mmCIF file of C-alpha atoms and ligand atoms in Angstrom:
data_model
loop_
_atom_site.group_PDB
_atom_site.id
_atom_site.type_symbol
_atom_site.label_atom_id
_atom_site.label_comp_id
_atom_site.label_asym_id
_atom_site.label_seq_id
_atom_site.Cartn_x
_atom_site.Cartn_y
_atom_site.Cartn_z
ATOM 1 C CA UNK A 17 120.342 99.643 48.420
ATOM 2 C CA UNK A 18 123.091 97.549 47.605
ATOM 3 C CA UNK A 19 126.574 98.731 46.369
ATOM 4 C CA UNK A 20 125.447 96.985 42.967
ATOM 5 C CA UNK A 21 122.262 99.109 42.555
ATOM 6 C CA UNK A 22 123.826 102.343 44.014
ATOM 7 C CA UNK A 23 126.743 102.279 41.511
ATOM 8 C CA UNK A 24 124.580 100.489 38.645
ATOM 9 C CA UNK A 25 127.031 97.397 38.453
ATOM 10 C CA UNK A 26 126.154 94.081 36.963
ATOM 11 C CA UNK A 27 128.956 92.215 38.684
ATOM 12 C CA UNK A 28 130.092 92.511 42.443
ATOM 13 C CA UNK A 29 133.796 93.355 41.219
ATOM 14 C CA UNK A 30 135.943 96.243 41.717
ATOM 15 C CA UNK A 31 139.255 96.541 39.551
ATOM 16 C CA UNK A 32 141.589 97.625 42.411
ATOM 17 C CA UNK A 33 143.250 101.110 41.980
ATOM 18 C CA UNK A 34 147.111 100.507 41.439
ATOM 19 C CA UNK A 35 149.030 103.528 41.345
ATOM 20 C CA UNK A 36 151.501 103.415 38.388
ATOM 21 C CA UNK A 37 149.627 100.256 37.130
ATOM 22 C CA UNK A 38 146.057 101.066 36.529
ATOM 23 C CA UNK A 39 145.310 103.581 33.896
ATOM 24 C CA UNK A 40 142.157 105.401 32.746
ATOM 25 C CA UNK A 41 142.041 102.995 29.835
ATOM 26 C CA UNK A 42 141.846 100.084 32.270
ATOM 27 C CA UNK A 43 139.214 101.542 34.702
ATOM 28 C CA UNK A 44 136.875 102.836 31.820
ATOM 29 C CA UNK A 45 137.284 99.307 30.182
ATOM 30 C CA UNK A 46 136.353 97.659 33.357
ATOM 31 C CA UNK A 47 133.140 99.905 33.850
ATOM 32 C CA UNK A 48 131.970 99.444 30.478
ATOM 33 C CA UNK A 49 131.994 95.894 31.064
ATOM 34 C CA UNK A 50 129.683 96.239 34.137
ATOM 35 C CA UNK A 51 132.139 96.049 37.161
ATOM 36 C CA UNK A 52 133.811 99.262 39.097
ATOM 37 C CA UNK A 53 136.877 100.409 37.337
ATOM 38 C CA UNK A 54 139.302 102.348 39.511
ATOM 39 C CA UNK A 55 142.432 104.933 39.105
ATOM 40 C CA UNK A 56 144.954 105.438 41.703
ATOM 41 C CA UNK A 57 146.005 109.191 42.022
ATOM 42 C CA UNK A 58 147.946 108.716 45.268
ATOM 43 C CA UNK A 59 151.328 109.071 43.559
ATOM 44 C CA UNK A 60 150.433 111.970 41.645
ATOM 45 C CA UNK A 61 149.429 115.550 42.134
ATOM 46 C CA UNK A 62 146.136 117.430 41.643
ATOM 47 C CA UNK A 63 146.984 118.257 37.959
ATOM 48 C CA UNK A 64 147.831 114.918 37.066
ATOM 49 C CA UNK A 65 144.867 113.410 39.069
ATOM 50 C CA UNK A 66 142.555 115.986 37.247
ATOM 51 C CA UNK A 67 143.694 114.853 33.739
ATOM 52 C CA UNK A 68 143.194 111.028 34.602
ATOM 53 C CA UNK A 69 139.892 111.822 35.972
ATOM 54 C CA UNK A 70 139.021 113.579 32.744
ATOM 55 C CA UNK A 71 140.416 110.670 30.517
ATOM 56 C CA UNK A 72 138.154 108.118 32.182
ATOM 57 C CA UNK A 73 135.083 110.269 31.781
ATOM 58 C CA UNK A 74 135.804 110.574 28.162
ATOM 59 C CA UNK A 75 136.094 106.773 27.890
ATOM 60 C CA UNK A 76 132.931 106.015 29.807
ATOM 61 C CA UNK A 77 129.917 107.400 31.283
ATOM 62 C CA UNK A 78 129.555 104.764 34.008
ATOM 63 C CA UNK A 79 130.732 104.797 37.553
ATOM 64 C CA UNK A 80 134.391 104.712 38.304
ATOM 65 C CA UNK A 81 136.696 104.922 41.385
ATOM 66 C CA UNK A 82 139.385 107.325 42.293
ATOM 67 C CA UNK A 83 141.823 106.373 44.959
ATOM 68 C CA UNK A 84 143.949 108.427 47.369
ATOM 69 C CA UNK A 85 146.667 107.772 49.967
ATOM 70 C CA UNK A 86 145.761 109.315 53.173
ATOM 71 C CA UNK A 87 149.218 108.415 55.166
ATOM 72 C CA UNK A 88 150.677 110.328 57.872
ATOM 73 C CA UNK A 89 153.003 113.288 56.679
ATOM 74 C CA UNK A 90 156.596 111.871 56.152
ATOM 75 C CA UNK A 91 159.081 112.788 58.603
ATOM 76 C CA UNK A 92 162.201 113.616 57.075
ATOM 77 C CA UNK A 93 165.294 112.283 58.862
ATOM 78 C CA UNK A 94 168.587 113.418 56.912
ATOM 79 C CA UNK A 95 170.872 111.442 58.982
ATOM 80 C CA UNK A 96 168.770 108.151 58.185
ATOM 81 C CA UNK A 97 168.411 108.943 54.812
ATOM 82 C CA UNK A 98 172.232 109.393 54.074
ATOM 83 C CA UNK A 99 172.846 106.174 55.982
ATOM 84 C CA UNK A 100 170.409 104.437 53.691
ATOM 85 C CA UNK A 101 171.880 105.770 50.563
ATOM 86 C CA UNK A 102 175.314 104.896 51.800
ATOM 87 C CA UNK A 103 174.037 101.486 52.021
ATOM 88 C CA UNK A 104 172.641 101.461 48.632
ATOM 89 C CA UNK A 105 175.604 102.859 47.177
ATOM 90 C CA UNK A 106 177.482 99.603 46.218
ATOM 91 C CA UNK A 107 174.144 98.635 44.213
ATOM 92 C CA UNK A 108 173.982 102.076 42.307
ATOM 93 C CA UNK A 109 177.807 101.381 41.573
ATOM 94 C CA UNK A 110 177.192 97.963 40.068
ATOM 95 C CA UNK A 111 175.282 100.132 37.417
ATOM 96 C CA UNK A 112 177.686 102.603 36.875
ATOM 97 C CA UNK A 113 175.765 105.255 38.894
ATOM 98 C CA UNK A 114 175.839 107.505 41.939
ATOM 99 C CA UNK A 115 172.959 107.234 44.555
ATOM 100 C CA UNK A 116 170.916 110.881 44.596
ATOM 101 C CA UNK A 117 172.595 113.117 47.079
ATOM 102 C CA UNK A 118 169.451 113.551 49.027
ATOM 103 C CA UNK A 119 165.900 112.336 49.095
ATOM 104 C CA UNK A 120 162.601 113.937 48.665
ATOM 105 C CA UNK A 121 158.974 113.377 49.734
ATOM 106 C CA UNK A 122 157.895 112.400 46.353
ATOM 107 C CA UNK A 123 154.131 112.815 46.877
ATOM 108 C CA UNK A 124 151.831 114.162 49.523
ATOM 109 C CA UNK A 125 149.094 112.607 51.502
ATOM 110 C CA UNK A 126 145.677 113.831 50.747
ATOM 111 C CA UNK A 127 145.502 114.854 54.638
ATOM 112 C CA UNK A 128 147.902 117.593 53.563
ATOM 113 C CA UNK A 129 147.047 118.316 50.036
ATOM 114 C CA UNK A 130 144.419 121.011 50.087
ATOM 115 C CA UNK A 131 144.776 121.415 46.112
ATOM 116 C CA UNK A 132 143.762 117.713 45.594
ATOM 117 C CA UNK A 133 140.859 117.940 47.892
ATOM 118 C CA UNK A 134 139.608 121.121 46.285
ATOM 119 C CA UNK A 135 139.906 119.193 42.670
ATOM 120 C CA UNK A 136 138.352 116.336 43.993
ATOM 121 C CA UNK A 137 135.287 118.644 45.261
ATOM 122 C CA UNK A 138 135.141 120.314 41.861
ATOM 123 C CA UNK A 139 135.235 117.169 39.618
ATOM 124 C CA UNK A 140 133.159 115.116 41.932
ATOM 125 C CA UNK A 141 134.257 111.674 40.823
ATOM 126 C CA UNK A 142 131.255 109.151 41.457
ATOM 127 C CA UNK A 143 133.629 106.914 43.798
ATOM 128 C CA UNK A 144 136.495 107.762 46.132
ATOM 129 C CA UNK A 145 138.420 105.511 48.002
ATOM 130 C CA UNK A 146 140.972 106.007 50.798
ATOM 131 C CA UNK A 147 144.139 103.912 51.685
ATOM 132 C CA UNK A 148 146.316 104.305 54.611
ATOM 133 C CA UNK A 149 144.024 106.266 56.716
ATOM 134 C CA UNK A 150 141.093 108.588 56.476
ATOM 135 C CA UNK A 151 140.920 112.274 55.312
ATOM 136 C CA UNK A 152 140.135 115.009 57.992
ATOM 137 C CA UNK A 153 136.573 115.181 58.995
ATOM 138 C CA UNK A 154 135.823 118.635 57.236
ATOM 139 C CA UNK A 155 136.981 117.135 53.900
ATOM 140 C CA UNK A 156 135.125 113.915 54.208
ATOM 141 C CA UNK A 157 131.802 115.824 54.854
ATOM 142 C CA UNK A 158 132.357 118.136 52.014
ATOM 143 C CA UNK A 159 132.858 115.177 49.634
ATOM 144 C CA UNK A 160 129.788 113.513 51.301
ATOM 145 C CA UNK A 161 127.654 116.752 50.472
ATOM 146 C CA UNK A 162 128.772 116.525 46.732
ATOM 147 C CA UNK A 163 127.072 112.877 46.896
ATOM 148 C CA UNK A 164 130.174 111.058 46.418
ATOM 149 C CA UNK A 165 130.183 107.159 47.492
ATOM 150 C CA UNK A 166 133.475 106.608 49.535
ATOM 151 C CA UNK A 167 135.268 103.650 50.470
ATOM 152 C CA UNK A 168 138.180 103.172 52.632
ATOM 153 C CA UNK A 169 140.814 100.241 53.230
ATOM 154 C CA UNK A 170 140.782 98.333 56.563
ATOM 155 C CA UNK A 171 143.320 95.583 57.701
ATOM 156 C CA UNK A 172 141.828 95.060 61.070
ATOM 157 C CA UNK A 173 138.616 95.404 63.054
ATOM 158 C CA UNK A 174 139.934 98.729 64.770
ATOM 159 C CA UNK A 175 140.509 100.304 61.544
ATOM 160 C CA UNK A 176 137.107 99.326 60.210
ATOM 161 C CA UNK A 177 135.494 100.723 63.304
ATOM 162 C CA UNK A 178 137.192 104.132 62.549
ATOM 163 C CA UNK A 179 136.074 103.865 58.994
ATOM 164 C CA UNK A 180 132.663 103.239 60.026
ATOM 165 C CA UNK A 181 132.703 106.031 62.608
ATOM 166 C CA UNK A 182 133.821 108.441 59.755
ATOM 167 C CA UNK A 183 130.835 107.921 57.819
ATOM 168 C CA UNK A 184 132.312 106.203 54.851
ATOM 169 C CA UNK A 185 129.890 104.073 52.633
ATOM 170 C CA UNK A 186 131.803 100.632 52.600
ATOM 171 C CA UNK A 187 134.799 99.270 53.903
ATOM 172 C CA UNK A 188 137.711 97.304 51.804
ATOM 173 C CA UNK A 189 138.672 94.337 53.823
ATOM 174 C CA UNK A 190 142.436 94.009 52.619
ATOM 175 C CA UNK A 191 143.767 90.670 53.811
ATOM 176 C CA UNK A 192 147.561 89.900 54.152
ATOM 177 C CA UNK A 193 147.586 87.957 50.687
ATOM 178 C CA UNK A 194 146.978 91.248 49.036
ATOM 179 C CA UNK A 195 149.526 92.990 46.378
ATOM 180 C CA UNK A 196 150.882 96.266 46.759
ATOM 181 C CA UNK A 197 150.819 98.368 49.763
ATOM 182 C CA UNK A 198 149.383 97.124 53.036
ATOM 183 C CA UNK A 199 146.778 99.715 53.866
ATOM 184 C CA UNK A 200 147.335 99.839 57.824
ATOM 185 C CA UNK A 201 146.712 103.258 59.208
ATOM 186 C CA UNK A 202 149.825 102.992 61.319
ATOM 187 C CA UNK A 203 152.827 101.106 59.896
ATOM 188 C CA UNK A 204 154.651 101.267 63.076
ATOM 189 C CA UNK A 205 151.915 99.512 65.354
ATOM 190 C CA UNK A 206 151.721 95.797 65.753
ATOM 191 C CA UNK A 207 150.100 93.883 62.662
ATOM 192 C CA UNK A 208 148.036 90.949 63.159
ATOM 193 C CA UNK A 209 148.480 90.346 59.428
ATOM 194 C CA UNK A 210 144.849 88.940 58.909
ATOM 195 C CA UNK A 211 144.015 86.876 55.837
ATOM 196 C CA UNK A 212 141.324 87.854 53.582
ATOM 197 C CA UNK A 213 138.963 85.107 54.801
ATOM 198 C CA UNK A 214 139.218 85.937 58.565
ATOM 199 C CA UNK A 215 139.157 89.644 58.160
ATOM 200 C CA UNK A 216 136.290 89.758 55.900
ATOM 201 C CA UNK A 217 134.207 87.440 58.502
ATOM 202 C CA UNK A 218 135.316 89.754 61.274
ATOM 203 C CA UNK A 219 134.321 92.793 59.555
ATOM 204 C CA UNK A 220 130.898 91.419 58.232
ATOM 205 C CA UNK A 221 130.006 90.436 61.787
ATOM 206 C CA UNK A 222 130.955 93.498 63.623
ATOM 207 C CA UNK A 223 130.383 96.378 61.655
ATOM 208 C CA UNK A 224 127.045 97.461 59.730
ATOM 209 C CA UNK A 225 128.863 98.603 56.512
ATOM 210 C CA UNK A 226 128.991 96.668 53.162
ATOM 211 C CA UNK A 227 132.245 94.795 53.142
ATOM 212 C CA UNK A 228 134.543 94.424 49.866
ATOM 213 C CA UNK A 229 136.877 91.831 50.180
ATOM 214 C CA UNK A 230 140.465 92.138 48.768
ATOM 215 C CA UNK A 231 143.416 90.082 48.588
ATOM 216 C CA UNK A 232 144.400 86.820 46.885
ATOM 217 C CA UNK A 233 141.129 86.920 44.701
ATOM 218 C CA UNK A 234 141.996 85.910 41.349
ATOM 219 C CA UNK A 235 138.782 84.105 39.665
ATOM 220 C CA UNK A 236 135.095 83.503 39.758
ATOM 221 C CA UNK A 237 135.579 80.867 42.520
ATOM 222 C CA UNK A 238 137.440 83.368 44.634
ATOM 223 C CA UNK A 239 134.493 85.996 44.216
ATOM 224 C CA UNK A 240 132.021 83.484 44.912
ATOM 225 C CA UNK A 241 133.782 82.731 48.387
ATOM 226 C CA UNK A 242 134.191 86.319 49.101
ATOM 227 C CA UNK A 243 130.259 86.568 48.679
ATOM 228 C CA UNK A 244 129.703 83.615 50.755
ATOM 229 C CA UNK A 245 131.602 85.116 53.509
ATOM 230 C CA UNK A 246 129.154 87.966 53.481
ATOM 231 C CA UNK A 247 131.093 90.509 51.194
ATOM 232 C CA UNK A 248 128.996 92.543 49.181
ATOM 233 C CA UNK A 249 131.851 92.450 46.426
ATOM 234 C CA UNK A 250 135.297 91.640 45.658
ATOM 235 C CA UNK A 251 138.257 93.868 44.841
ATOM 236 C CA UNK A 252 140.821 92.375 42.583
ATOM 237 C CA UNK A 253 144.181 94.132 41.679
ATOM 238 C CA UNK A 254 146.715 91.209 40.695
ATOM 239 C CA UNK A 255 144.332 89.731 38.495
ATOM 240 C CA UNK A 256 144.397 93.040 36.340
ATOM 241 C CA UNK A 257 148.078 93.480 36.049
ATOM 242 C CA UNK A 258 148.607 91.435 33.054
ATOM 243 C CA UNK A 259 145.743 93.163 31.014
ATOM 244 C CA UNK A 260 147.150 95.167 27.984
ATOM 245 C CA UNK A 261 145.468 98.245 29.253
ATOM 246 C CA UNK A 262 147.515 98.299 32.369
ATOM 247 C CA UNK A 263 150.765 100.310 32.495
ATOM 248 C CA UNK A 264 153.036 97.250 33.571
ATOM 249 C CA UNK A 265 156.250 97.111 31.736
ATOM 250 C CA UNK A 266 157.494 94.079 29.851
ATOM 251 C CA UNK A 267 159.509 92.951 32.557
ATOM 252 C CA UNK A 268 156.906 93.261 35.302
ATOM 253 C CA UNK A 269 154.637 91.159 32.883
ATOM 254 C CA UNK A 270 157.396 88.625 32.288
ATOM 255 C CA UNK A 271 158.015 88.411 36.013
ATOM 256 C CA UNK A 272 154.226 87.878 36.811
ATOM 257 C CA UNK A 273 154.280 85.032 34.194
ATOM 258 C CA UNK A 274 157.284 83.359 35.582
ATOM 259 C CA UNK A 275 158.524 81.529 38.824
ATOM 260 C CA UNK A 276 158.714 84.814 40.812
ATOM 261 C CA UNK A 277 154.986 84.564 40.880
ATOM 262 C CA UNK A 278 155.074 81.820 43.203
ATOM 263 C CA UNK A 279 157.128 83.723 45.845
ATOM 264 C CA UNK A 280 155.600 86.939 46.594
ATOM 265 C CA UNK A 281 157.007 88.804 49.759
ATOM 266 C CA UNK A 282 155.879 91.772 52.037
ATOM 267 C CA UNK A 283 158.882 94.251 52.193
ATOM 268 C CA UNK A 284 159.100 97.637 53.360
ATOM 269 C CA UNK A 285 162.550 98.288 51.632
ATOM 270 C CA UNK A 286 161.159 99.525 48.325
ATOM 271 C CA UNK A 287 158.856 102.388 49.530
ATOM 272 C CA UNK A 288 159.333 102.710 53.375
ATOM 273 C CA UNK A 289 156.061 100.917 53.956
ATOM 274 C CA UNK A 290 155.270 97.199 53.781
ATOM 275 C CA UNK A 291 154.035 96.053 50.386
ATOM 276 C CA UNK A 292 153.773 92.665 48.702
ATOM 277 C CA UNK A 293 155.890 92.003 45.579
ATOM 278 C CA UNK A 294 157.259 89.522 43.180
ATOM 279 C CA UNK A 295 160.342 88.216 44.725
ATOM 280 C CA UNK A 296 163.190 89.947 42.807
ATOM 281 C CA UNK A 297 166.711 91.457 43.711
ATOM 282 C CA UNK A 298 164.841 94.448 45.568
ATOM 283 C CA UNK A 299 163.053 91.951 47.770
ATOM 284 C CA UNK A 300 165.985 89.948 48.225
ATOM 285 C CA UNK A 301 167.853 92.664 50.092
ATOM 286 C CA UNK A 302 165.871 91.627 53.151
ATOM 287 C CA UNK A 303 168.620 89.020 53.681
ATOM 288 C CA UNK A 304 171.418 91.546 53.982
ATOM 289 C CA UNK A 305 169.693 94.606 55.370
ATOM 290 C CA UNK A 306 170.268 93.747 59.112
ATOM 291 C CA UNK A 307 168.651 96.162 61.637
ATOM 292 C CA UNK A 308 168.644 99.023 59.267
ATOM 293 C CA UNK A 309 165.407 101.044 58.934
ATOM 294 C CA UNK A 310 164.359 102.521 55.491
ATOM 295 C CA UNK A 311 163.476 106.150 55.490
ATOM 296 C CA UNK A 312 159.985 107.064 55.944
ATOM 297 C CA UNK A 313 157.217 106.563 53.407
ATOM 298 C CA UNK A 314 157.401 107.632 50.654
ATOM 299 C CA UNK A 315 161.006 109.362 51.156
ATOM 300 C CA UNK A 316 162.532 105.582 50.684
ATOM 301 C CA UNK A 317 160.442 105.222 47.412
ATOM 302 C CA UNK A 318 162.487 108.212 45.885
ATOM 303 C CA UNK A 319 165.794 106.024 46.474
ATOM 304 C CA UNK A 320 163.963 102.892 45.405
ATOM 305 C CA UNK A 321 162.732 104.584 42.125
ATOM 306 C CA UNK A 322 166.333 105.779 41.464
ATOM 307 C CA UNK A 323 168.020 102.538 41.942
ATOM 308 C CA UNK A 324 165.551 100.906 39.564
ATOM 309 C CA UNK A 325 166.028 103.663 37.020
ATOM 310 C CA UNK A 326 169.873 102.941 37.358
ATOM 311 C CA UNK A 327 169.477 99.379 37.019
ATOM 312 C CA UNK A 328 166.943 99.418 34.036
ATOM 313 C CA UNK A 329 169.418 101.698 32.191
ATOM 314 C CA UNK A 330 171.832 98.940 32.252
ATOM 315 C CA UNK A 331 169.017 96.174 31.421
ATOM 316 C CA UNK A 332 168.674 94.818 34.921
ATOM 317 C CA UNK A 333 164.851 94.740 35.716
ATOM 318 C CA UNK A 334 165.076 93.011 39.034
ATOM 319 C CA UNK A 335 164.748 96.370 41.206
ATOM 320 C CA UNK A 336 161.369 97.365 40.004
ATOM 321 C CA UNK A 337 158.416 97.669 42.200
ATOM 322 C CA UNK A 338 156.716 94.654 41.026
ATOM 323 C CA UNK A 339 153.655 94.714 43.333
ATOM 324 C CA UNK A 340 151.467 91.516 43.328
ATOM 325 C CA UNK A 341 149.346 89.304 45.728
ATOM 326 C CA UNK A 342 149.907 85.675 46.745
ATOM 327 C CA UNK A 343 147.359 84.616 43.742
ATOM 328 C CA UNK A 344 149.883 86.021 41.406
ATOM 329 C CA UNK A 345 150.428 82.508 39.459
ATOM 330 C CA UNK A 346 146.724 82.663 38.440
ATOM 331 C CA UNK A 347 146.897 86.039 36.709
ATOM 332 C CA UNK A 348 145.628 86.004 33.106
ATOM 333 C CA UNK A 349 146.904 88.117 30.317
ATOM 334 C CA UNK A 350 143.856 89.120 28.524
ATOM 335 C CA UNK A 351 141.971 92.282 27.696
ATOM 336 C CA UNK A 352 140.143 93.752 30.660
ATOM 337 C CA UNK A 353 136.446 93.637 29.152
ATOM 338 C CA UNK A 354 137.315 89.795 28.549
ATOM 339 C CA UNK A 355 138.677 89.345 31.786
ATOM 340 C CA UNK A 356 135.582 90.900 33.451
ATOM 341 C CA UNK A 357 133.253 88.605 31.277
ATOM 342 C CA UNK A 358 135.377 85.406 32.117
ATOM 343 C CA UNK A 359 135.070 86.343 35.759
ATOM 344 C CA UNK A 360 131.341 86.912 35.367
ATOM 345 C CA UNK A 361 131.052 83.480 33.715
ATOM 346 C CA UNK A 362 133.119 81.890 36.297
ATOM 347 C CA UNK A 363 131.159 83.284 39.081
ATOM 348 C CA UNK A 364 127.825 82.161 37.542
ATOM 349 C CA UNK A 365 129.233 78.599 37.021
ATOM 350 C CA UNK A 366 130.035 78.573 40.897
ATOM 351 C CA UNK A 367 126.471 79.361 41.469
ATOM 352 C CA UNK A 368 125.198 76.572 39.384
ATOM 353 C CA UNK A 369 124.046 78.856 36.674
ATOM 354 C CA UNK A 370 126.356 78.408 33.703
HETATM 355 C C1 FMN B 422 150.312 96.911 41.565
HETATM 356 C C2 FMN B 422 149.458 97.287 42.742
HETATM 357 C C3 FMN B 422 149.234 98.556 43.040
HETATM 358 C C4 FMN B 422 148.321 98.801 44.013
HETATM 359 N N1 FMN B 422 148.216 100.145 44.309
HETATM 360 C C5 FMN B 422 147.063 100.592 45.316
HETATM 361 C C6 FMN B 422 146.893 101.853 45.095
HETATM 362 O O1 FMN B 422 147.354 102.931 44.751
HETATM 363 N N2 FMN B 422 145.786 102.146 46.162
HETATM 364 C C7 FMN B 422 145.225 101.181 46.842
HETATM 365 O O2 FMN B 422 144.176 101.599 47.702
HETATM 366 N N3 FMN B 422 145.558 100.070 46.886
HETATM 367 C C8 FMN B 422 146.726 99.505 45.904
HETATM 368 N N4 FMN B 422 146.879 98.299 45.715
HETATM 369 C C9 FMN B 422 146.115 97.425 46.670
HETATM 370 C C10 FMN B 422 144.632 96.999 46.022
HETATM 371 O O3 FMN B 422 143.832 97.970 46.446
HETATM 372 C C11 FMN B 422 144.187 95.480 46.649
HETATM 373 O O4 FMN B 422 144.182 95.765 48.060
HETATM 374 C C12 FMN B 422 144.876 94.556 46.341
HETATM 375 O O5 FMN B 422 145.228 94.449 44.993
HETATM 376 C C13 FMN B 422 144.158 93.110 46.560
HETATM 377 O O6 FMN B 422 145.036 92.028 46.375
HETATM 378 P P1 FMN B 422 145.400 91.150 45.095
HETATM 379 O O7 FMN B 422 146.483 92.193 44.298
HETATM 380 O O8 FMN B 422 145.796 89.861 45.537
HETATM 381 O O9 FMN B 422 144.088 91.132 44.156
HETATM 382 C C14 FMN B 422 147.631 97.878 44.878
HETATM 383 C C15 FMN B 422 147.788 96.553 44.588
HETATM 384 C C16 FMN B 422 148.697 96.149 43.487
HETATM 385 C C17 FMN B 422 148.730 94.739 43.277
#
């Protein structure tokens, strides 16, 4: 049975989960239009995730996806964190602010959040997806017994093999072009930085699971190309940021529509893990950071968010986490249902079926 049949989709399209950007309203609009809408709950707690799931359910009876972060637990290092805050101090001063005295682990991995796992088992969303790694085997088997369809990100063949061995239903092949955090399991390991095309092909040929291509796909031609590579579906994130239903603020939307969209860059400086963002003042810090290492993920993000808040309070929006993929200049601002319909028509046109 194909993913389309299993999830009752009329289009091989997943709107990517985007913590802080995708909303229940966006996910429901996409699911209602026949694709799979997603919410990202990785940066919230069980109570926040529970209310987001309830809100999607109020808006649609169709399948939707709930995405979790499964990173290795953050390891605090007060000396490194103090050094990092000291380095950022002049930037805070530019906005008349002080850096925070200490940094916190602002959200937990599903791997260490029993409350989140219990809430997921109780509410049983139709689809779950995992980023940065896999939940413990006992959690996975309990979720499977609840009949939940599960996806997990892989950025390499080794990660895909781990996903397959864990009994996950489909693999999201996330290429280097992708916006947002790179889902690699171990950010300290060497990264071959495979593009979506090569990675999708590798996983299609070497695993037996359906592969969902993600990274740099912005229109029907991109979806058609992914399907031609053997993907079962395409997952698009950046394409949905400019939808009115997303939570992106005005500055983010303006940056996406402007020249910065042509210059996305992968940076670990904002959150502590590599993520692709629109070029802005934060990503430009790569030029002066030298050998300094940011604190562990997501501890560094606490500093990044504080700096953004201080700058924004003074009208400087260049320190936002404006995640976007390499296809950013192709983003279109239109309601999500209209975007899904447009993608459907473009895909049909590529198939000689206008
Ligand atoms: C703003 C933004 C936030 C993202 N947040 C998440 C997330 O919370 N969980 C996740 O699995 N992937 C996240 N991603 C990555 C997407 O799942 C997907 O890999 C990516 O959007 C595909 O590349 P594209 O943006 O070029 O379409 C995010 C991407 C963006 C652009």
